[in-house]
mmCIF file of C-alpha atoms in Angstrom:
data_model
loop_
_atom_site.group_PDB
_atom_site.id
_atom_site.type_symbol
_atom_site.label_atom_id
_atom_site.label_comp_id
_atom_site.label_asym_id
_atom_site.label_seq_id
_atom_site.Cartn_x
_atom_site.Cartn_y
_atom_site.Cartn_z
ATOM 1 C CA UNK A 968 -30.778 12.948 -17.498
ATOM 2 C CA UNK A 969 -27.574 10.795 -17.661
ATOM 3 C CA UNK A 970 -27.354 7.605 -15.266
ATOM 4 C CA UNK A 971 -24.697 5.600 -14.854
ATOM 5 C CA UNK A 972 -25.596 2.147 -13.241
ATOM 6 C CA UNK A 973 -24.697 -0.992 -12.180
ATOM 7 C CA UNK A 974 -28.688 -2.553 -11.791
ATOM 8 C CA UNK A 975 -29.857 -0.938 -15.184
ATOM 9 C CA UNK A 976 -32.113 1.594 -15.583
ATOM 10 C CA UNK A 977 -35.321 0.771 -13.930
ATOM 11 C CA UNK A 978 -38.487 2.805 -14.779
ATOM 12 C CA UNK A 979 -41.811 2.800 -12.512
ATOM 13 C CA UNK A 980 -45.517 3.938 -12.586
ATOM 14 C CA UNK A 981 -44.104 6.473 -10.002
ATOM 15 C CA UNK A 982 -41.603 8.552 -12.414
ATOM 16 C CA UNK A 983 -41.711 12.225 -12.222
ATOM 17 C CA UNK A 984 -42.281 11.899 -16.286
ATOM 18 C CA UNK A 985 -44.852 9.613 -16.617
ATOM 19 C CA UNK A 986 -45.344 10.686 -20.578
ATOM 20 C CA UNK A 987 -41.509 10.432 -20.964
ATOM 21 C CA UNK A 988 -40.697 13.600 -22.409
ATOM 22 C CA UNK A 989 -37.518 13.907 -20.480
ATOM 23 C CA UNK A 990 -34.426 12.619 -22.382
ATOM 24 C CA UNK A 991 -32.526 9.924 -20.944
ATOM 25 C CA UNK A 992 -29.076 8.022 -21.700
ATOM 26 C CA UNK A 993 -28.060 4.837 -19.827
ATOM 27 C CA UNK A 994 -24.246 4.321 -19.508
ATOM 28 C CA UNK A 995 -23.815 0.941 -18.573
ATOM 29 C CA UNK A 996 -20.423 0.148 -17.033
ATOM 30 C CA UNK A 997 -18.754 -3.505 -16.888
ATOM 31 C CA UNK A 998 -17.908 -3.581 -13.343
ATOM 32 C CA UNK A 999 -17.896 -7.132 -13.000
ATOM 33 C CA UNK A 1000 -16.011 -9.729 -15.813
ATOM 34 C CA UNK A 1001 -12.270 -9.107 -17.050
ATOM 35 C CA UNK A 1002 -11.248 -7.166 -18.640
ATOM 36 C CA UNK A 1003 -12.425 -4.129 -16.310
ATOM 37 C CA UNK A 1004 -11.830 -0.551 -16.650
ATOM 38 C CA UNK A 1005 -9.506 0.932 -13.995
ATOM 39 C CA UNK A 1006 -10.768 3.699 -11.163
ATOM 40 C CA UNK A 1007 -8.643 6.025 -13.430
ATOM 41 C CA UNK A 1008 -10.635 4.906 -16.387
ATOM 42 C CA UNK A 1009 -13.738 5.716 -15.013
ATOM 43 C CA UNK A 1010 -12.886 9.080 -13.894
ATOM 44 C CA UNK A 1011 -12.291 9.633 -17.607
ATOM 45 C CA UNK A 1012 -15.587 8.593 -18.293
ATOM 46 C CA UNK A 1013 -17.362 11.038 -15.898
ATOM 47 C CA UNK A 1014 -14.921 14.028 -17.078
ATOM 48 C CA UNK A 1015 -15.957 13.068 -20.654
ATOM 49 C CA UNK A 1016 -20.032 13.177 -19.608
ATOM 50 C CA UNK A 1017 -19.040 16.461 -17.721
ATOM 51 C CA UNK A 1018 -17.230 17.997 -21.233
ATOM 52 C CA UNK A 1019 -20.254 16.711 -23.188
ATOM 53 C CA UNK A 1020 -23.222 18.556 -21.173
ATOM 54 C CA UNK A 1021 -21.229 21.138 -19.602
ATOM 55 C CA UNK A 1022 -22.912 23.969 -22.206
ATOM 56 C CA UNK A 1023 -26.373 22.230 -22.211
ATOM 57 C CA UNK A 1024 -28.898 24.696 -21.504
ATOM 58 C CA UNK A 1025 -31.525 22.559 -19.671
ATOM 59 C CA UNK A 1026 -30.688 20.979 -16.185
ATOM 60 C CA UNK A 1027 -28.847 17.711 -16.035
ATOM 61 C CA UNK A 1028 -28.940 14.486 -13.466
ATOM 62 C CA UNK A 1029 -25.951 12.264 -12.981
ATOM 63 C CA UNK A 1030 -27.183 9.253 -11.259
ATOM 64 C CA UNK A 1031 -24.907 6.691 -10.253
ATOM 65 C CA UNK A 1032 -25.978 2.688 -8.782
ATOM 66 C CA UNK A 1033 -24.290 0.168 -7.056
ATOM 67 C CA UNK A 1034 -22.595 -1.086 -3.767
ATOM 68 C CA UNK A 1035 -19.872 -0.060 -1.614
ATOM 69 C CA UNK A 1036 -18.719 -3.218 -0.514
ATOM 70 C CA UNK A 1037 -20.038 -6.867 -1.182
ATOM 71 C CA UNK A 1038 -19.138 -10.021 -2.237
ATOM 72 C CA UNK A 1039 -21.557 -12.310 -3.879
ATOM 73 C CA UNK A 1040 -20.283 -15.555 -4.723
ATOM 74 C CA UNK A 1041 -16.765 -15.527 -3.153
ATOM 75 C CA UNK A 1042 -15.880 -17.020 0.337
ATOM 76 C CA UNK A 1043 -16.217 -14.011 2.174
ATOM 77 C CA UNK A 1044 -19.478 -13.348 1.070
ATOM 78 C CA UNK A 1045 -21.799 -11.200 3.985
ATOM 79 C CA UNK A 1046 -18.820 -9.629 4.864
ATOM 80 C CA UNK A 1047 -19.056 -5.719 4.812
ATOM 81 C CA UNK A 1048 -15.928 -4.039 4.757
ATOM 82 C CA UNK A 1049 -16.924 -0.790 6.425
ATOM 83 C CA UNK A 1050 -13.354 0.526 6.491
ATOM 84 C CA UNK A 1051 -13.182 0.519 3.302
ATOM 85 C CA UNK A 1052 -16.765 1.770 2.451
ATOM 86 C CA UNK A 1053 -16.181 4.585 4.893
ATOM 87 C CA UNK A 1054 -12.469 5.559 3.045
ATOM 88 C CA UNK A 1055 -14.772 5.938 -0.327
ATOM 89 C CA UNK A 1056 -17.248 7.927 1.056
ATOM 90 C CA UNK A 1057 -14.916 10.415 2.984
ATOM 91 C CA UNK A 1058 -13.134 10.638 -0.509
ATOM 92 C CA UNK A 1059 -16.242 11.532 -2.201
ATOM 93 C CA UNK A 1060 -16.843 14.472 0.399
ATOM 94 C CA UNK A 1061 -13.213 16.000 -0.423
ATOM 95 C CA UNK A 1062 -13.499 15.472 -3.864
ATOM 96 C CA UNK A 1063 -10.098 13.432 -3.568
ATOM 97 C CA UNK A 1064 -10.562 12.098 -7.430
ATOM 98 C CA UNK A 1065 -6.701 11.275 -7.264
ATOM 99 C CA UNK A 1066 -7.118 9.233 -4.338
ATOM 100 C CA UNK A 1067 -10.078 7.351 -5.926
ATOM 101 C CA UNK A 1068 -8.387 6.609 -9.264
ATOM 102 C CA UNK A 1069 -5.888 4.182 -7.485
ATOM 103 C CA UNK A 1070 -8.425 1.840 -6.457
ATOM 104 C CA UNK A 1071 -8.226 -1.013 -8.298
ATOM 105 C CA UNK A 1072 -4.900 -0.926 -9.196
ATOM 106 C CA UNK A 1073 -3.678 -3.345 -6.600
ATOM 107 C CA UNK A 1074 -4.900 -7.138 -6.232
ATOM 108 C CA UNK A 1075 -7.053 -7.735 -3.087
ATOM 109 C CA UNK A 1076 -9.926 -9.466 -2.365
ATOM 110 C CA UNK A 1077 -11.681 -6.362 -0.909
ATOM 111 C CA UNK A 1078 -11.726 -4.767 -4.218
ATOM 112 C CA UNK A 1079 -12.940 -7.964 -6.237
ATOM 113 C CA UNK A 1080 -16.759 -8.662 -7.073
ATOM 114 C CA UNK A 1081 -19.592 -6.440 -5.922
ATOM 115 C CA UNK A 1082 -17.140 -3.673 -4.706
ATOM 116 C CA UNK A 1083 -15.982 -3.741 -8.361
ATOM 117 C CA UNK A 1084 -19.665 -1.010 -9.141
ATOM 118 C CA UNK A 1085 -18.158 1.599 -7.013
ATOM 119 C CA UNK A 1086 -16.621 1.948 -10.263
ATOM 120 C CA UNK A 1087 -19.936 4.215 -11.203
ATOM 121 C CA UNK A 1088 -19.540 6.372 -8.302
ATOM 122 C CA UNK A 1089 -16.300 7.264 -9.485
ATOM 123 C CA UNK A 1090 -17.319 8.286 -12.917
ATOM 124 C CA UNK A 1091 -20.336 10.578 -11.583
ATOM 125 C CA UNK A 1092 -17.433 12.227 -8.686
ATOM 126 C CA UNK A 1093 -15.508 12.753 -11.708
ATOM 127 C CA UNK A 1094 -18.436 14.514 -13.768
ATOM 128 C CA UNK A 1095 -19.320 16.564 -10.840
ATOM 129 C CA UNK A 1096 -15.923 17.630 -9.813
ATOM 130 C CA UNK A 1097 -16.815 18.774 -6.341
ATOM 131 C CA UNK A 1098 -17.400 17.286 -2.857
ATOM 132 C CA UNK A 1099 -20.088 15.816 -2.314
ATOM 133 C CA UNK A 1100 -22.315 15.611 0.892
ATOM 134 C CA UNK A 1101 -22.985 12.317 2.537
ATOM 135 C CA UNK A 1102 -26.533 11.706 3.736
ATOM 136 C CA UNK A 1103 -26.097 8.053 5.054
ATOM 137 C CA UNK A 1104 -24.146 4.705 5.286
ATOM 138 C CA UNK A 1105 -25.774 1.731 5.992
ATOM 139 C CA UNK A 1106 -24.337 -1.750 6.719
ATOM 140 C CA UNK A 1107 -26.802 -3.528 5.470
ATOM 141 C CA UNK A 1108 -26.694 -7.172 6.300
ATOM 142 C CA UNK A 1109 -29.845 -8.017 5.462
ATOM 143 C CA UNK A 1110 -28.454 -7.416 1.736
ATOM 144 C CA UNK A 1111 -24.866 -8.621 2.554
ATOM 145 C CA UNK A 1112 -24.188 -5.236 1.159
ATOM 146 C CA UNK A 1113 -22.588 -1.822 2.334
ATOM 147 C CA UNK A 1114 -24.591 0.983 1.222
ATOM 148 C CA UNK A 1115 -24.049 4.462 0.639
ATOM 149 C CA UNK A 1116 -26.330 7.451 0.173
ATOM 150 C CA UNK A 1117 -24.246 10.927 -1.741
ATOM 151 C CA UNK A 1118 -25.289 13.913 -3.666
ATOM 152 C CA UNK A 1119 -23.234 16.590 -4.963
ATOM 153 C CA UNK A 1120 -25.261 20.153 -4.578
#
């Protein structure tokens, strides 16, 4: 299993492997401090894990972590900006990787801080290549944060 995160990678009592057998690589990205990769950047990264178990024969996870939008520490902070969280996620369901890869690329404070670890779901649209299905969006106040919920079958 490959996960790309923003939190880390946080094992429980409650794993599916409690002996550990199954293999697992942590790609940690830097979506917060200068200097940051671009959207475009990251795609490269999730074509590059896509090249590199593409002709592995045992089944492989992609898990990506982090925030749509959120702002901790700024003077907007507790804002959502569900326009924007909704754009990403429709993007993700058409596979629009060429959409996604201009993010960042302009200055605006809607793309600064939190919103800075949708970088990860980038890389993992880029490894799977194809749309993926949206099971929820959540504005979720209570965590100042907008929240997403994707797979790609």
């Amino acid at each position: 299993m490959l996960a790309a995160t923003s939190a880390g990678c946080i094992l429980t009592k409650d794993i599916p492997d409690p002996a550990l057998e199954i293999p697992l690589v942590c790609v940690f990205l830097n979506e917060y401090y200068p200097p940051l990769p671009s959207a475009a950047r990251c795609a490269q990264l999730g074509a590059a894990i896509a090249d590199a178990v593409r002709d592995r024969g045992e089944r492989i996870a992609i898990y990506a972590s982090g925030g749509l939008s959120h702002f901790p520490g700024m003077y907007n902070a507790g804002w959502i900006d569900q326009p924007l969280d909704h754009w990403i996620l429709e993007r993700l369901q058409r596979n629009d990787l060429e959409a996604l890869q201009h993010l960042f690329t302009f200055d605006s404070d809607a793309m600064r801080s939190g919103t800075g670890e949708v970088r990860a779901w980038i890389s993992v649209a880029a490894a799977m290549n194809r749309p993926a299905t949206r099971v929820d969006y959540i504005p979720a106040h209570c965590t100042q944060t907008g929240c997403g919920f994707v797979y790609w079958p």
